[in-house]
Coordinates of C-alpha atoms in Angstrom, one line a residue:
X1 CA 30.7 26.1 42.6
X2 CA 28.2 24.3 40.1
X3 CA 29.2 22.4 36.9
X4 CA 26.9 23.1 33.9
X5 CA 25.7 20.2 33.3
X6 CA 25.9 19.1 28.9
X7 CA 23.2 19.1 27.3
X8 CA 21.4 16.7 25.4
X9 CA 22.5 15.1 22.2
X10 CA 20.3 16.1 19.9
X11 CA 21.5 13.0 18.0
X12 CA 23.7 12.1 15.3
X13 CA 25.3 15.3 13.0
X14 CA 24.8 13.2 10.2
X15 CA 21.1 11.8 10.9
X16 CA 17.3 13.8 9.3
X17 CA 17.3 15.1 12.8
X18 CA 15.0 14.5 15.3
X19 CA 11.0 13.9 13.9
X20 CA 8.5 16.5 15.0
X21 CA 4.5 16.8 15.6
X22 CA 2.9 16.9 12.3
X23 CA 5.7 17.4 10.2
X24 CA 4.6 14.5 7.3
X25 CA 1.3 17.5 6.9
X26 CA 3.4 20.2 5.7
X27 CA 3.2 19.0 2.2
X28 CA 0.0 18.4 1.5
X29 CA -1.4 21.9 3.5
X30 CA 1.4 23.8 1.1
X31 CA 0.0 22.4 -1.5
X32 CA -4.3 23.1 0.2
X33 CA -2.7 26.1 0.5
X34 CA -1.8 27.0 -3.0
X35 CA -4.9 25.8 -4.7
X36 CA -6.9 28.0 -2.3
X37 CA -5.3 30.6 -3.7
X38 CA -5.1 29.8 -6.6
X39 CA -8.9 29.0 -7.0
X40 CA -9.3 32.7 -4.9
X41 CA -7.0 35.6 -7.1
X42 CA -8.6 33.0 -10.0
X43 CA -6.4 32.0 -11.5
X44 CA -7.6 28.0 -11.7
X45 CA -10.4 27.1 -14.2
X46 CA -13.5 25.7 -11.8
X47 CA -14.0 23.6 -14.7
X48 CA -10.8 22.5 -14.8
X49 CA -10.1 22.1 -11.1
X50 CA -13.1 22.8 -9.0
X51 CA -12.1 25.4 -5.7
X52 CA -11.6 23.9 -2.4
X53 CA -14.7 24.7 -0.4
X54 CA -16.5 23.7 -3.4
X55 CA -15.7 20.2 -3.4
X56 CA -16.2 20.5 0.3
X57 CA -20.0 21.7 -0.3
X58 CA -19.9 18.5 -2.8
X59 CA -19.0 15.6 -0.4
X60 CA -20.9 17.1 2.2
X61 CA -23.9 16.1 -0.1
X62 CA -22.9 13.5 -1.1
X63 CA -22.5 11.8 2.5
X64 CA -25.7 13.6 3.6
X65 CA -28.0 11.6 0.5
X66 CA -25.1 8.7 1.6
X67 CA -24.3 8.3 -2.4
X68 CA -20.5 8.6 -1.4
X69 CA -20.6 5.7 1.9
X70 CA -22.5 3.3 -0.3
X71 CA -20.4 4.0 -3.6
X72 CA -17.0 3.5 -0.7
X73 CA -18.6 0.6 1.4
X74 CA -18.4 -1.2 -2.3
X75 CA -14.6 -0.4 -2.5
X76 CA -13.8 -1.7 0.3
X77 CA -15.3 -4.8 0.0
X78 CA -13.2 -5.5 -3.0
X79 CA -10.1 -3.7 -1.9
X80 CA -10.7 -6.5 1.1
X81 CA -11.0 -9.5 -0.5
X82 CA -8.4 -8.7 -3.2
X83 CA -4.9 -7.9 -0.4
X84 CA -5.9 -10.7 1.6
X85 CA -6.0 -13.4 -1.9
X86 CA -3.7 -11.7 -3.2
X87 CA -1.5 -11.8 -0.3
X88 CA -1.5 -14.8 0.9
X89 CA -1.1 -16.2 -2.7
X90 CA 2.3 -14.0 -2.7
X91 CA 3.7 -15.2 0.9
X92 CA 2.3 -18.6 0.7
X93 CA 4.5 -18.7 -3.7
X94 CA 7.5 -17.0 -1.7
X95 CA 8.2 -19.2 1.0
X96 CA 7.8 -21.7 -1.8
X97 CA 10.4 -19.7 -3.7
X98 CA 12.6 -18.9 -1.2
X99 CA 13.2 -22.0 0.2
X100 CA 13.4 -24.7 -2.6
X101 CA 16.0 -23.9 -6.2
X102 CA 12.7 -25.8 -7.6
X103 CA 10.3 -23.5 -6.0
X104 CA 12.3 -20.3 -7.0
X105 CA 12.6 -22.1 -11.3
X106 CA 9.1 -22.8 -11.1
X107 CA 7.8 -19.3 -9.6
X108 CA 10.1 -16.8 -9.8
X109 CA 10.3 -16.3 -13.7
X110 CA 7.1 -16.2 -14.3
X111 CA 5.7 -14.2 -11.1
X112 CA 9.1 -11.4 -12.8
X113 CA 6.7 -11.8 -15.4
X114 CA 4.0 -10.8 -14.3
X115 CA 5.6 -7.6 -12.8
X116 CA 6.4 -6.2 -16.1
X117 CA 3.0 -6.4 -17.4
X118 CA 0.7 -3.6 -16.1
X119 CA -2.7 -4.7 -14.8
X120 CA -4.3 -2.5 -17.0
X121 CA -3.3 -4.3 -19.5
X122 CA -4.0 -7.5 -18.2
X123 CA -7.8 -6.2 -17.5
X124 CA -9.4 -7.5 -21.9
X125 CA -7.9 -10.9 -20.8
X126 CA -8.9 -10.7 -17.5
X127 CA -12.3 -9.9 -18.7
X128 CA -12.8 -13.1 -20.9
X129 CA -12.1 -15.1 -18.7
X130 CA -14.2 -14.1 -15.4
X131 CA -16.4 -12.1 -16.8
X132 CA -16.9 -8.1 -15.8
X133 CA -18.4 -8.9 -12.4
X134 CA -17.2 -9.1 -8.7
X135 CA -14.3 -12.3 -9.6
X136 CA -13.1 -10.2 -12.4
X137 CA -12.1 -7.0 -10.4
X138 CA -11.7 -8.9 -7.2
X139 CA -8.8 -10.5 -9.1
X140 CA -7.0 -8.1 -10.7
X141 CA -6.4 -6.4 -7.2
X142 CA -5.1 -9.4 -6.3
X143 CA -3.4 -9.7 -8.8
X144 CA -1.9 -6.1 -8.5
X145 CA -1.5 -7.1 -4.5
X146 CA 0.3 -10.5 -5.0
X147 CA 4.0 -9.1 -6.5
X148 CA 5.2 -6.7 -4.7
X149 CA 4.3 -9.2 -1.8
X150 CA 6.8 -11.6 -3.1
X151 CA 9.3 -9.5 -4.4
X152 CA 10.0 -7.7 -1.0
X153 CA 9.4 -11.5 1.0
X154 CA 11.6 -13.1 -1.4
X155 CA 14.6 -11.1 -1.3
X156 CA 14.0 -10.7 2.4
X157 CA 13.8 -15.2 3.0
X158 CA 17.1 -14.9 0.5
X159 CA 18.4 -12.0 3.1
X160 CA 18.6 -14.2 5.9
X161 CA 21.8 -15.3 7.6
X162 CA 22.9 -17.9 6.6
X163 CA 24.9 -18.9 10.3
X164 CA 21.0 -18.7 11.6
X165 CA 20.4 -22.2 9.3
X166 CA 23.5 -23.8 10.5
X167 CA 22.5 -23.2 13.5
X168 CA 19.4 -24.8 13.5
X169 CA 20.8 -27.4 11.7
X170 CA 23.0 -27.8 14.4
X171 CA 20.2 -28.1 17.4
X172 CA 18.4 -29.9 14.2
X173 CA 14.7 -28.3 14.7
X174 CA 12.4 -29.8 11.9
X175 CA 11.5 -28.3 8.9
X176 CA 8.2 -26.8 10.6
X177 CA 9.5 -24.9 13.7
X178 CA 12.5 -24.3 11.4
X179 CA 9.9 -21.9 9.2
X180 CA 8.0 -21.0 12.1
X181 CA 10.8 -19.7 14.0
X182 CA 13.7 -18.5 11.5
X183 CA 12.4 -18.0 8.3
X184 CA 9.0 -16.2 8.5
X185 CA 10.6 -13.3 11.5
X186 CA 13.7 -13.7 8.7
X187 CA 11.7 -12.6 6.4
X188 CA 8.9 -9.9 8.7
X189 CA 10.7 -7.0 7.7
X190 CA 10.7 -7.6 3.4
X191 CA 6.7 -9.4 3.6
X192 CA 5.4 -5.3 5.7
X193 CA 8.1 -3.8 3.6
X194 CA 5.5 -5.6 0.8
X195 CA 2.8 -4.4 2.3
X196 CA 2.9 -1.2 2.0
X197 CA 3.2 -1.4 -2.1
X198 CA 0.9 -3.6 -2.3
X199 CA -2.3 -1.8 0.4
X200 CA -1.4 1.3 -2.2
X201 CA -1.0 -1.2 -5.3
X202 CA -5.1 -2.1 -4.6
X203 CA -6.6 1.1 -4.7
X204 CA -4.1 1.9 -7.8
X205 CA -5.9 -0.7 -10.0
X206 CA -9.2 -0.7 -8.0
X207 CA -9.7 2.6 -9.8
X208 CA -9.3 0.6 -12.7
X209 CA -11.1 -2.7 -12.8
X210 CA -14.1 0.0 -11.1
X211 CA -14.8 1.9 -14.8
X212 CA -15.2 -1.7 -16.2
X213 CA -19.1 -2.2 -16.0
X214 CA -19.6 -1.3 -12.1
X215 CA -22.6 -0.2 -11.1
X216 CA -21.3 0.6 -7.5
X217 CA -18.1 1.8 -6.1
X218 CA -15.7 5.5 -5.8
X219 CA -14.3 4.5 -10.0
X220 CA -17.6 4.7 -11.0
X221 CA -18.8 7.6 -9.6
X222 CA -16.1 9.4 -10.1
X223 CA -15.9 8.1 -14.1
X224 CA -20.5 8.9 -13.9
X225 CA -19.0 12.7 -12.9
X226 CA -16.5 12.3 -15.5
X227 CA -19.4 11.8 -18.4
X228 CA -21.3 14.7 -17.6
X229 CA -18.6 17.5 -16.7
X230 CA -18.6 17.5 -13.0
X231 CA -15.3 18.4 -12.2
X232 CA -15.8 18.7 -8.1
X233 CA -16.9 14.9 -7.5
X234 CA -13.9 13.5 -9.3
X235 CA -11.4 16.1 -6.8
X236 CA -13.7 14.4 -4.4
X237 CA -13.0 11.0 -5.8
X238 CA -9.7 11.4 -5.6
X239 CA -8.8 13.0 -2.3
X240 CA -11.4 9.9 -0.8
X241 CA -8.6 7.6 -2.6
X242 CA -5.5 9.8 -1.4
X243 CA -7.4 10.0 2.1
X244 CA -7.4 5.6 2.0
X245 CA -4.0 5.0 0.3
X246 CA -2.4 7.2 2.9
X247 CA -4.6 5.7 6.0
X248 CA -4.1 2.4 5.1
X249 CA 0.3 2.9 4.0
X250 CA -0.3 4.3 7.6
X251 CA -1.5 1.6 9.5
X252 CA 0.9 -1.1 7.8
X253 CA 3.5 1.3 8.9
X254 CA 1.7 2.0 12.4
X255 CA 2.3 -2.3 12.6
X256 CA 6.0 -2.0 11.5
X257 CA 6.4 -0.3 14.3
X258 CA 5.5 -2.8 16.5
X259 CA 6.8 -5.7 15.8
X260 CA 9.7 -4.2 13.9
X261 CA 10.4 -2.3 18.0
X262 CA 13.8 -4.5 18.1
X263 CA 15.3 -2.5 15.3
X264 CA 17.7 0.5 15.2
X265 CA 17.3 2.7 12.4
X266 CA 18.0 6.1 10.5
X267 CA 14.2 6.6 11.2
X268 CA 13.9 6.0 14.9

């Protein structure tokens, strides 16, 4: 008699379970269903929150006349530049502070102070320094980006196993090779986590700066719609912001899975 094969294990009993297809879409789909049902039943005032089908129609009109693409291109350019400068600044400062006590003493305190200051509070000062042009907008986004990059990269550096440092000293590894082969790989998980916060912070900061004397961008489009009471355009802007945030976070998470594929975690 052949013995029955044991069933394949579904994973540890206390783990969250295996991921299933489109699982992360459950929340947004439920929210959309409640929104649609409330609008169809007349429970939601259209003047305060337009119906989903009205928003879709408005989005089609904005795409048809090219306005949405133009504003999106302006916003994407500002975010890209802010991410570039903010990421470089955060990474370089984190390495300087993480590898030197003097560097940490000079850098960490001011960064922690900036961390406690909301970006909105700095806008008046940045307007005085950089004017109301594109430079101010890019700098504001960069300031919002560099803090999470610095914080998480610096923490990743400080948590590198000291045995790797001792091994590098034993084999007389030069400073440059030590940074390349030990420091940067060790800080990579923290850096990627910081980038997830950074891409979200970039879009959040952009909402603020595009309402300061801007003539293009998603924030400008929404501010103009608020002036004329066009709720549906405001919702279109919010949806686009949300999709951009999800897409940006998804790209970083995809890179994280590829680069850190050797790690075994609870979410694996």
